[in-house]
Every structure is written in C-alpha cells, then in structure tokens.
C-alpha cells in the first residue's frame, strides 16, 4: 500500500495563504494614496507664492488691470530694476540680516542654557518660573509694546538696530521647545559622562547638543522667520531710513496716491527667498524635532 504524498509546489502556497500574518495586496500606485489629497492642498497653499512670482515680472499696468492678468504678456523686470536701483535697499537687506542672525544665535545660546536648566536641574521655584515663563506666551504683543518701547528708550536704543535685537534675545518658545527635546533624551548618557568626570557644561556641549540638532534647527528656522518678517515692532522703534529693515523699507514703495506694485512684488520675492531657502534646508530636521518633542511632557 503506497502513501499518497501532497504536491510539494502546492503545500507552501496553501500554508502561506492560511498564514494569518501574510501581507495584504499592495497598492498599484507608485506613491502613497495620501498624495492624491496632499498634492492639491500643497498646490492650493502655493498659489499666493506663484501669484507673487508672476506679478513681480508684470508691469504696473498689468497688475492694476481689472480683471487682473493671470499671466504676464511679456517679461518685465522693471520692478526688480526699481528695487535694486534703490540706494537704500542693500542697507535694508543688511540690517534685516544682522538683526535676524544675532537674534538666532542669541536664542540658540540662551534658549539652550535655559531649556537644559529647566529639563535637568531642580531648584527652588523652578516649576513656578517655568509656569510664569509659559504664561508670557499667552500675552499679546500689543500689551507689551508700550512698556518695551519705554525700556528701550531708557536704554537709549530707540532708532538703532539694538532696539530690534534686545527684546528678542531669548523667547519663551525657544526655551520651552528645547526643554521638551532635552526631556526626551535618555539620562543614562549624561550620567555616564558625569562618572567620567565631565562637568555639567561639558556634558551639555559634548553629549546633549550633538543629539539636539533637530531641535536647534527648528528654533533657528522659526526665530529667523519671525524676526525677518517682523514689521510691527520696527515700525514703532525705528524712525530713520538708514536703520530700516526690509519689511519696513518695502512700505516706502507704497504711497497715498500712487503705489509701485511691480516694485512691491519684486521686493517681496527677494524678501521671501532667504526664508524659503532656510526652511527647505532645515525641513528634515524641523519635522524630526516636532515629532520628538512630543514624546515626553
């Protein structure tokens, strides 16, 4: 009597089909189905930027025409020539760059020290100080601009770049974001360095900061963005055109009876480029930091 054996080519197929952990049938799309929703949304958010770029190469007549032209009839660089031909525009660009870079560096240094102190050090009133600092984030700028102006006036900084730098040397947001990121780092790494004889500052410099590049990049990008685009405070603190920032200088292209819209659009394109390049350069670190800071409260 001979035993009937199962076919070797069908047994593995049957067992794999019955296996509960088998993968489902993959989508035939070469990309994630979510892209079908995200791509139109991204295009919708990009429409103002595209319209800004197209308007910058139109003439004033095309921009003022009603209904407005959706596409330039010809490439007109008159707006860019007007902006770059303005003798003060390079000075305004340099002022914005100096204010933004100094503010970014100060927030990285002071925000790191403050965030690490709140994350790792326990001292009398630390929780109260943290709560008070976070409470200041809920106070609108309109309530603090007059006291800030009076303080800057007493310091003799009004109508100087110092008036734009000093109030933003460190922000509660940068301290809070870095604190949250430091809390997500394992303490064992720092304790091992302490056993080896490292001081607290050396642990911060050698161990913590190299692991905190995503959070530092996020603080740098957001600080640069808010400082570069600020108009309200420079409008209050600066009077002389030699101390104007880019945002404040662009307002001079708009008059009561006539506005150089081509120049305004071209100036805004030049103003947006540094921010756009900074965000694109730190996009990966920015996303990584946002996902990491939510791991621990």
mmCIF file of C-alpha atoms in Angstrom:
data_model
loop_
_atom_site.group_PDB
_atom_site.id
_atom_site.type_symbol
_atom_site.label_atom_id
_atom_site.label_comp_id
_atom_site.label_asym_id
_atom_site.label_seq_id
_atom_site.Cartn_x
_atom_site.Cartn_y
_atom_site.Cartn_z
ATOM 1 C CA UNK A 1 0.000 0.000 0.000
ATOM 2 C CA UNK A 2 1.506 3.263 -1.086
ATOM 3 C CA UNK A 3 1.008 6.557 0.726
ATOM 4 C CA UNK A 4 -0.287 9.460 -1.232
ATOM 5 C CA UNK A 5 2.007 12.478 -0.765
ATOM 6 C CA UNK A 6 0.930 16.072 -1.275
ATOM 7 C CA UNK A 7 2.416 18.035 -4.129
ATOM 8 C CA UNK A 8 5.454 19.966 -2.962
ATOM 9 C CA UNK A 9 4.563 23.018 -5.052
ATOM 10 C CA UNK A 10 1.082 23.433 -3.600
ATOM 11 C CA UNK A 11 1.840 22.850 0.071
ATOM 12 C CA UNK A 12 3.857 26.038 0.669
ATOM 13 C CA UNK A 13 1.303 28.110 -1.214
ATOM 14 C CA UNK A 14 -1.524 26.717 0.854
ATOM 15 C CA UNK A 15 0.355 27.237 4.090
ATOM 16 C CA UNK A 16 1.311 30.795 3.183
ATOM 17 C CA UNK A 17 -2.263 31.586 2.191
ATOM 18 C CA UNK A 18 -3.520 30.279 5.504
ATOM 19 C CA UNK A 19 -0.847 32.079 7.489
ATOM 20 C CA UNK A 20 -2.516 34.921 9.434
ATOM 21 C CA UNK A 21 0.465 37.276 9.169
ATOM 22 C CA UNK A 22 0.704 37.445 5.394
ATOM 23 C CA UNK A 23 0.869 40.862 3.814
ATOM 24 C CA UNK A 24 -2.106 42.333 2.085
ATOM 25 C CA UNK A 25 -2.153 43.101 -1.595
ATOM 26 C CA UNK A 26 -0.120 46.208 -2.172
ATOM 27 C CA UNK A 27 -1.478 49.226 -3.952
ATOM 28 C CA UNK A 28 -0.563 49.519 -7.604
ATOM 29 C CA UNK A 29 0.046 53.269 -7.263
ATOM 30 C CA UNK A 30 3.737 54.265 -7.425
ATOM 31 C CA UNK A 31 3.147 56.635 -4.485
ATOM 32 C CA UNK A 32 1.119 56.792 -1.304
ATOM 33 C CA UNK A 33 -2.645 57.297 -1.785
ATOM 34 C CA UNK A 34 -2.384 60.214 0.629
ATOM 35 C CA UNK A 35 -0.535 62.127 -2.089
ATOM 36 C CA UNK A 36 -3.810 62.357 -4.028
ATOM 37 C CA UNK A 37 -5.122 64.544 -1.210
ATOM 38 C CA UNK A 38 -1.915 66.316 -0.188
ATOM 39 C CA UNK A 39 -0.810 67.360 -3.685
ATOM 40 C CA UNK A 40 -3.909 69.529 -4.409
ATOM 41 C CA UNK A 41 -3.679 71.032 -0.920
ATOM 42 C CA UNK A 42 0.009 71.862 -1.435
ATOM 43 C CA UNK A 43 -0.819 73.463 -4.775
ATOM 44 C CA UNK A 44 -3.591 75.490 -3.147
ATOM 45 C CA UNK A 45 -1.213 76.833 -0.490
ATOM 46 C CA UNK A 46 1.397 77.596 -3.165
ATOM 47 C CA UNK A 47 -0.982 79.748 -5.234
ATOM 48 C CA UNK A 48 -0.149 83.037 -3.390
ATOM 49 C CA UNK A 49 3.578 82.404 -3.825
ATOM 50 C CA UNK A 50 3.126 81.613 -7.536
ATOM 51 C CA UNK A 51 0.985 84.717 -7.991
ATOM 52 C CA UNK A 52 3.660 86.795 -6.212
ATOM 53 C CA UNK A 53 6.390 85.493 -8.528
ATOM 54 C CA UNK A 54 4.304 86.106 -11.659
ATOM 55 C CA UNK A 55 3.261 89.587 -10.568
ATOM 56 C CA UNK A 56 6.876 90.562 -9.952
ATOM 57 C CA UNK A 57 7.585 90.277 -13.703
ATOM 58 C CA UNK A 58 4.478 92.211 -14.771
ATOM 59 C CA UNK A 59 4.205 95.903 -15.458
ATOM 60 C CA UNK A 60 2.220 98.217 -13.186
ATOM 61 C CA UNK A 61 -0.473 98.499 -15.878
ATOM 62 C CA UNK A 62 -0.981 94.729 -15.961
ATOM 63 C CA UNK A 63 -1.137 94.474 -12.175
ATOM 64 C CA UNK A 64 -3.672 97.310 -11.895
ATOM 65 C CA UNK A 65 -5.838 95.998 -14.738
ATOM 66 C CA UNK A 66 -9.294 94.652 -13.895
ATOM 67 C CA UNK A 67 -9.879 91.804 -14.164
ATOM 68 C CA UNK A 68 -6.248 91.099 -13.237
ATOM 69 C CA UNK A 69 -3.979 89.291 -15.669
ATOM 70 C CA UNK A 70 -3.201 85.710 -14.684
ATOM 71 C CA UNK A 71 -0.088 85.510 -16.818
ATOM 72 C CA UNK A 72 2.353 88.261 -17.860
ATOM 73 C CA UNK A 73 2.098 89.207 -21.518
ATOM 74 C CA UNK A 74 5.855 89.774 -21.551
ATOM 75 C CA UNK A 75 8.732 89.535 -19.120
ATOM 76 C CA UNK A 76 9.015 92.942 -17.455
ATOM 77 C CA UNK A 77 11.881 93.337 -14.952
ATOM 78 C CA UNK A 78 11.102 96.970 -14.214
ATOM 79 C CA UNK A 79 10.095 96.135 -10.641
ATOM 80 C CA UNK A 80 13.417 94.418 -9.924
ATOM 81 C CA UNK A 81 15.357 97.291 -11.503
ATOM 82 C CA UNK A 82 13.430 99.766 -9.369
ATOM 83 C CA UNK A 83 14.118 97.801 -6.163
ATOM 84 C CA UNK A 84 17.774 97.003 -6.800
ATOM 85 C CA UNK A 85 18.372 100.527 -8.095
ATOM 86 C CA UNK A 86 17.197 101.974 -4.797
ATOM 87 C CA UNK A 87 20.338 103.044 -2.945
ATOM 88 C CA UNK A 88 18.884 102.060 0.451
ATOM 89 C CA UNK A 89 17.755 98.557 -0.453
ATOM 90 C CA UNK A 90 21.168 96.869 0.179
ATOM 91 C CA UNK A 91 21.316 98.684 3.530
ATOM 92 C CA UNK A 92 17.846 97.439 4.458
ATOM 93 C CA UNK A 93 18.789 93.892 3.465
ATOM 94 C CA UNK A 94 21.965 94.064 5.585
ATOM 95 C CA UNK A 95 20.008 95.435 8.572
ATOM 96 C CA UNK A 96 17.490 92.590 8.393
ATOM 97 C CA UNK A 97 20.270 90.048 8.044
ATOM 98 C CA UNK A 98 22.194 91.399 11.051
ATOM 99 C CA UNK A 99 19.116 91.568 13.271
ATOM 100 C CA UNK A 100 17.936 88.084 12.268
ATOM 101 C CA UNK A 101 21.316 86.358 12.620
ATOM 102 C CA UNK A 102 22.118 87.942 16.001
ATOM 103 C CA UNK A 103 18.659 87.032 17.286
ATOM 104 C CA UNK A 104 19.004 83.442 16.062
ATOM 105 C CA UNK A 105 22.416 82.969 17.700
ATOM 106 C CA UNK A 106 21.233 84.534 20.964
ATOM 107 C CA UNK A 107 18.142 82.324 21.080
ATOM 108 C CA UNK A 108 20.213 79.219 20.416
ATOM 109 C CA UNK A 109 22.685 80.019 23.191
ATOM 110 C CA UNK A 110 20.335 81.387 25.842
ATOM 111 C CA UNK A 111 17.479 79.063 24.914
ATOM 112 C CA UNK A 112 19.783 76.056 25.241
ATOM 113 C CA UNK A 113 21.006 77.119 28.691
ATOM 114 C CA UNK A 114 17.509 77.891 29.928
ATOM 115 C CA UNK A 115 15.929 74.791 28.431
ATOM 116 C CA UNK A 116 18.607 72.496 29.848
ATOM 117 C CA UNK A 117 18.286 74.086 33.292
ATOM 118 C CA UNK A 118 14.511 73.538 33.344
ATOM 119 C CA UNK A 119 14.860 69.996 31.973
ATOM 120 C CA UNK A 120 17.639 68.601 34.159
ATOM 121 C CA UNK A 121 18.096 70.871 37.199
ATOM 122 C CA UNK A 122 15.757 71.046 40.164
ATOM 123 C CA UNK A 123 15.965 74.251 42.189
ATOM 124 C CA UNK A 124 13.617 76.221 44.410
ATOM 125 C CA UNK A 125 10.795 77.681 42.373
ATOM 126 C CA UNK A 126 11.782 76.001 39.102
ATOM 127 C CA UNK A 127 8.251 74.863 38.305
ATOM 128 C CA UNK A 128 6.840 78.274 39.235
ATOM 129 C CA UNK A 129 9.356 80.031 36.994
ATOM 130 C CA UNK A 130 8.564 77.645 34.151
ATOM 131 C CA UNK A 131 4.838 78.307 34.543
ATOM 132 C CA UNK A 132 5.345 82.080 34.608
ATOM 133 C CA UNK A 133 7.551 81.897 31.530
ATOM 134 C CA UNK A 134 4.969 79.860 29.633
ATOM 135 C CA UNK A 135 2.225 82.258 30.748
ATOM 136 C CA UNK A 136 4.017 85.107 28.983
ATOM 137 C CA UNK A 137 3.435 83.289 25.684
ATOM 138 C CA UNK A 138 -0.303 83.988 26.101
ATOM 139 C CA UNK A 139 0.222 87.762 26.413
ATOM 140 C CA UNK A 140 -0.307 89.516 23.044
ATOM 141 C CA UNK A 141 2.419 91.795 21.798
ATOM 142 C CA UNK A 142 0.009 94.753 21.708
ATOM 143 C CA UNK A 143 0.009 94.770 25.531
ATOM 144 C CA UNK A 144 3.789 94.764 25.890
ATOM 145 C CA UNK A 145 4.952 97.019 23.067
ATOM 146 C CA UNK A 146 4.497 100.266 25.036
ATOM 147 C CA UNK A 147 6.461 99.038 28.115
ATOM 148 C CA UNK A 148 9.081 97.601 25.762
ATOM 149 C CA UNK A 149 9.337 100.929 23.951
ATOM 150 C CA UNK A 150 9.811 102.786 27.248
ATOM 151 C CA UNK A 151 12.537 100.366 28.348
ATOM 152 C CA UNK A 152 14.351 100.707 25.025
ATOM 153 C CA UNK A 153 14.064 104.488 25.291
ATOM 154 C CA UNK A 154 15.607 104.464 28.769
ATOM 155 C CA UNK A 155 18.460 102.338 27.396
ATOM 156 C CA UNK A 156 18.982 104.777 24.533
ATOM 157 C CA UNK A 157 18.369 102.146 21.855
ATOM 158 C CA UNK A 158 15.431 103.707 20.025
ATOM 159 C CA UNK A 159 16.148 104.240 16.315
ATOM 160 C CA UNK A 160 19.013 101.734 16.416
ATOM 161 C CA UNK A 161 19.256 98.065 15.493
ATOM 162 C CA UNK A 162 19.727 97.319 19.185
ATOM 163 C CA UNK A 163 16.067 98.138 19.771
ATOM 164 C CA UNK A 164 15.161 95.297 17.389
ATOM 165 C CA UNK A 165 17.656 92.812 18.834
ATOM 166 C CA UNK A 166 17.465 93.192 22.629
ATOM 167 C CA UNK A 167 13.734 92.376 23.120
ATOM 168 C CA UNK A 168 14.182 89.153 21.110
ATOM 169 C CA UNK A 169 17.465 87.862 22.538
ATOM 170 C CA UNK A 170 15.598 84.924 24.065
ATOM 171 C CA UNK A 171 11.973 83.880 23.698
ATOM 172 C CA UNK A 172 9.866 81.606 25.917
ATOM 173 C CA UNK A 173 9.077 79.437 22.918
ATOM 174 C CA UNK A 174 12.738 78.596 22.243
ATOM 175 C CA UNK A 175 13.330 77.721 25.907
ATOM 176 C CA UNK A 176 10.189 75.567 26.054
ATOM 177 C CA UNK A 177 10.881 73.734 22.782
ATOM 178 C CA UNK A 178 14.459 72.907 23.756
ATOM 179 C CA UNK A 179 13.349 71.840 27.228
ATOM 180 C CA UNK A 180 10.851 69.405 25.747
ATOM 181 C CA UNK A 181 13.523 67.963 23.470
ATOM 182 C CA UNK A 182 16.040 67.603 26.304
ATOM 183 C CA UNK A 183 13.437 65.687 28.311
ATOM 184 C CA UNK A 184 13.182 63.133 25.514
ATOM 185 C CA UNK A 185 16.914 62.334 25.720
ATOM 186 C CA UNK A 186 17.929 59.422 27.995
ATOM 187 C CA UNK A 187 19.593 60.491 31.239
ATOM 188 C CA UNK A 188 21.943 57.491 31.136
ATOM 189 C CA UNK A 189 24.122 59.192 28.529
ATOM 190 C CA UNK A 190 24.674 62.208 30.770
ATOM 191 C CA UNK A 191 25.194 60.100 33.887
ATOM 192 C CA UNK A 192 27.892 58.097 32.120
ATOM 193 C CA UNK A 193 29.673 61.336 31.218
ATOM 194 C CA UNK A 194 29.415 62.574 34.816
ATOM 195 C CA UNK A 195 31.020 59.350 36.039
ATOM 196 C CA UNK A 196 33.887 60.002 33.633
ATOM 197 C CA UNK A 197 34.415 63.394 35.285
ATOM 198 C CA UNK A 198 32.675 65.747 32.859
ATOM 199 C CA UNK A 199 31.184 68.944 34.219
ATOM 200 C CA UNK A 200 27.584 69.876 33.529
ATOM 201 C CA UNK A 201 28.532 72.415 30.856
ATOM 202 C CA UNK A 202 30.843 69.912 29.183
ATOM 203 C CA UNK A 203 28.061 67.311 29.201
ATOM 204 C CA UNK A 204 25.779 69.865 27.576
ATOM 205 C CA UNK A 205 28.374 70.729 24.928
ATOM 206 C CA UNK A 206 29.715 67.242 24.211
ATOM 207 C CA UNK A 207 26.696 64.987 24.735
ATOM 208 C CA UNK A 208 23.416 66.896 24.646
ATOM 209 C CA UNK A 209 23.942 69.441 21.875
ATOM 210 C CA UNK A 210 25.117 66.951 19.188
ATOM 211 C CA UNK A 211 21.914 64.970 19.813
ATOM 212 C CA UNK A 212 19.773 68.113 19.741
ATOM 213 C CA UNK A 213 20.458 69.271 16.186
ATOM 214 C CA UNK A 214 16.822 68.799 15.058
ATOM 215 C CA UNK A 215 15.523 70.984 17.904
ATOM 216 C CA UNK A 216 18.251 73.580 17.390
ATOM 217 C CA UNK A 217 17.458 73.712 13.674
ATOM 218 C CA UNK A 218 13.778 74.221 14.438
ATOM 219 C CA UNK A 219 14.486 77.059 16.871
ATOM 220 C CA UNK A 220 16.832 78.679 14.353
ATOM 221 C CA UNK A 221 14.335 78.488 11.475
ATOM 222 C CA UNK A 222 11.324 79.721 13.463
ATOM 223 C CA UNK A 223 13.310 82.535 15.095
ATOM 224 C CA UNK A 224 14.730 83.635 11.757
ATOM 225 C CA UNK A 225 11.270 83.514 10.199
ATOM 226 C CA UNK A 226 9.597 85.625 12.899
ATOM 227 C CA UNK A 227 12.430 88.171 13.086
ATOM 228 C CA UNK A 228 12.878 88.517 9.330
ATOM 229 C CA UNK A 229 9.147 89.067 8.733
ATOM 230 C CA UNK A 230 8.517 91.373 11.683
ATOM 231 C CA UNK A 231 7.028 94.738 10.722
ATOM 232 C CA UNK A 232 5.095 95.992 13.758
ATOM 233 C CA UNK A 233 7.982 96.463 16.180
ATOM 234 C CA UNK A 234 10.407 98.039 13.653
ATOM 235 C CA UNK A 235 7.606 100.418 12.643
ATOM 236 C CA UNK A 236 7.452 101.604 16.270
ATOM 237 C CA UNK A 237 11.135 101.561 17.229
ATOM 238 C CA UNK A 238 12.808 102.832 14.032
ATOM 239 C CA UNK A 239 12.453 106.338 12.626
ATOM 240 C CA UNK A 240 15.402 106.925 10.290
ATOM 241 C CA UNK A 241 15.510 105.185 6.930
ATOM 242 C CA UNK A 242 19.147 104.107 7.380
ATOM 243 C CA UNK A 243 18.019 101.776 10.167
ATOM 244 C CA UNK A 244 15.055 100.308 8.282
ATOM 245 C CA UNK A 245 14.689 96.580 7.850
ATOM 246 C CA UNK A 246 13.475 95.044 4.604
ATOM 247 C CA UNK A 247 9.859 94.809 5.731
ATOM 248 C CA UNK A 248 9.854 98.421 6.841
ATOM 249 C CA UNK A 249 11.671 99.591 3.726
ATOM 250 C CA UNK A 250 9.165 97.939 1.408
ATOM 251 C CA UNK A 251 6.415 100.122 2.854
ATOM 252 C CA UNK A 252 8.115 103.158 1.294
ATOM 253 C CA UNK A 253 7.169 101.816 -2.157
ATOM 254 C CA UNK A 254 3.504 102.353 -1.268
ATOM 255 C CA UNK A 255 2.271 105.930 -1.336
ATOM 256 C CA UNK A 256 -1.031 107.570 -0.541
ATOM 257 C CA UNK A 257 -1.841 108.313 -4.182
ATOM 258 C CA UNK A 258 0.447 106.011 -6.145
ATOM 259 C CA UNK A 259 1.969 102.595 -5.446
ATOM 260 C CA UNK A 260 4.743 100.889 -7.377
ATOM 261 C CA UNK A 261 3.103 97.463 -7.278
ATOM 262 C CA UNK A 262 5.711 95.861 -9.531
ATOM 263 C CA UNK A 263 8.427 97.045 -7.144
ATOM 264 C CA UNK A 264 6.450 95.840 -4.133
ATOM 265 C CA UNK A 265 6.045 92.385 -5.671
ATOM 266 C CA UNK A 266 9.703 92.194 -6.705
ATOM 267 C CA UNK A 267 10.828 93.310 -3.254
ATOM 268 C CA UNK A 268 8.651 90.692 -1.613
ATOM 269 C CA UNK A 269 10.094 87.972 -3.830
ATOM 270 C CA UNK A 270 13.619 88.962 -2.779
ATOM 271 C CA UNK A 271 12.473 89.098 0.854
ATOM 272 C CA UNK A 272 10.834 85.665 0.754
ATOM 273 C CA UNK A 273 13.813 83.859 -0.808
ATOM 274 C CA UNK A 274 16.066 83.730 2.328
ATOM 275 C CA UNK A 275 13.228 82.407 4.476
ATOM 276 C CA UNK A 276 12.235 79.841 1.864
ATOM 277 C CA UNK A 277 15.810 78.607 1.460
ATOM 278 C CA UNK A 278 16.299 78.409 5.235
ATOM 279 C CA UNK A 279 13.143 76.349 5.685
ATOM 280 C CA UNK A 280 13.926 73.996 2.808
ATOM 281 C CA UNK A 281 17.429 73.460 4.154
ATOM 282 C CA UNK A 282 16.185 72.552 7.629
ATOM 283 C CA UNK A 283 12.935 70.816 6.626
ATOM 284 C CA UNK A 284 14.052 67.316 7.612
ATOM 285 C CA UNK A 285 15.392 68.438 10.987
ATOM 286 C CA UNK A 286 12.273 70.556 11.538
ATOM 287 C CA UNK A 287 9.917 67.592 11.092
ATOM 288 C CA UNK A 288 12.132 65.340 13.222
ATOM 289 C CA UNK A 289 12.118 67.864 16.051
ATOM 290 C CA UNK A 290 8.337 68.301 16.017
ATOM 291 C CA UNK A 291 7.842 64.532 16.281
ATOM 292 C CA UNK A 292 10.481 64.145 19.003
ATOM 293 C CA UNK A 293 9.392 66.938 21.326
ATOM 294 C CA UNK A 294 6.003 65.314 21.829
ATOM 295 C CA UNK A 295 7.409 62.109 23.309
ATOM 296 C CA UNK A 296 7.709 63.351 26.850
ATOM 297 C CA UNK A 297 5.929 66.109 28.751
#
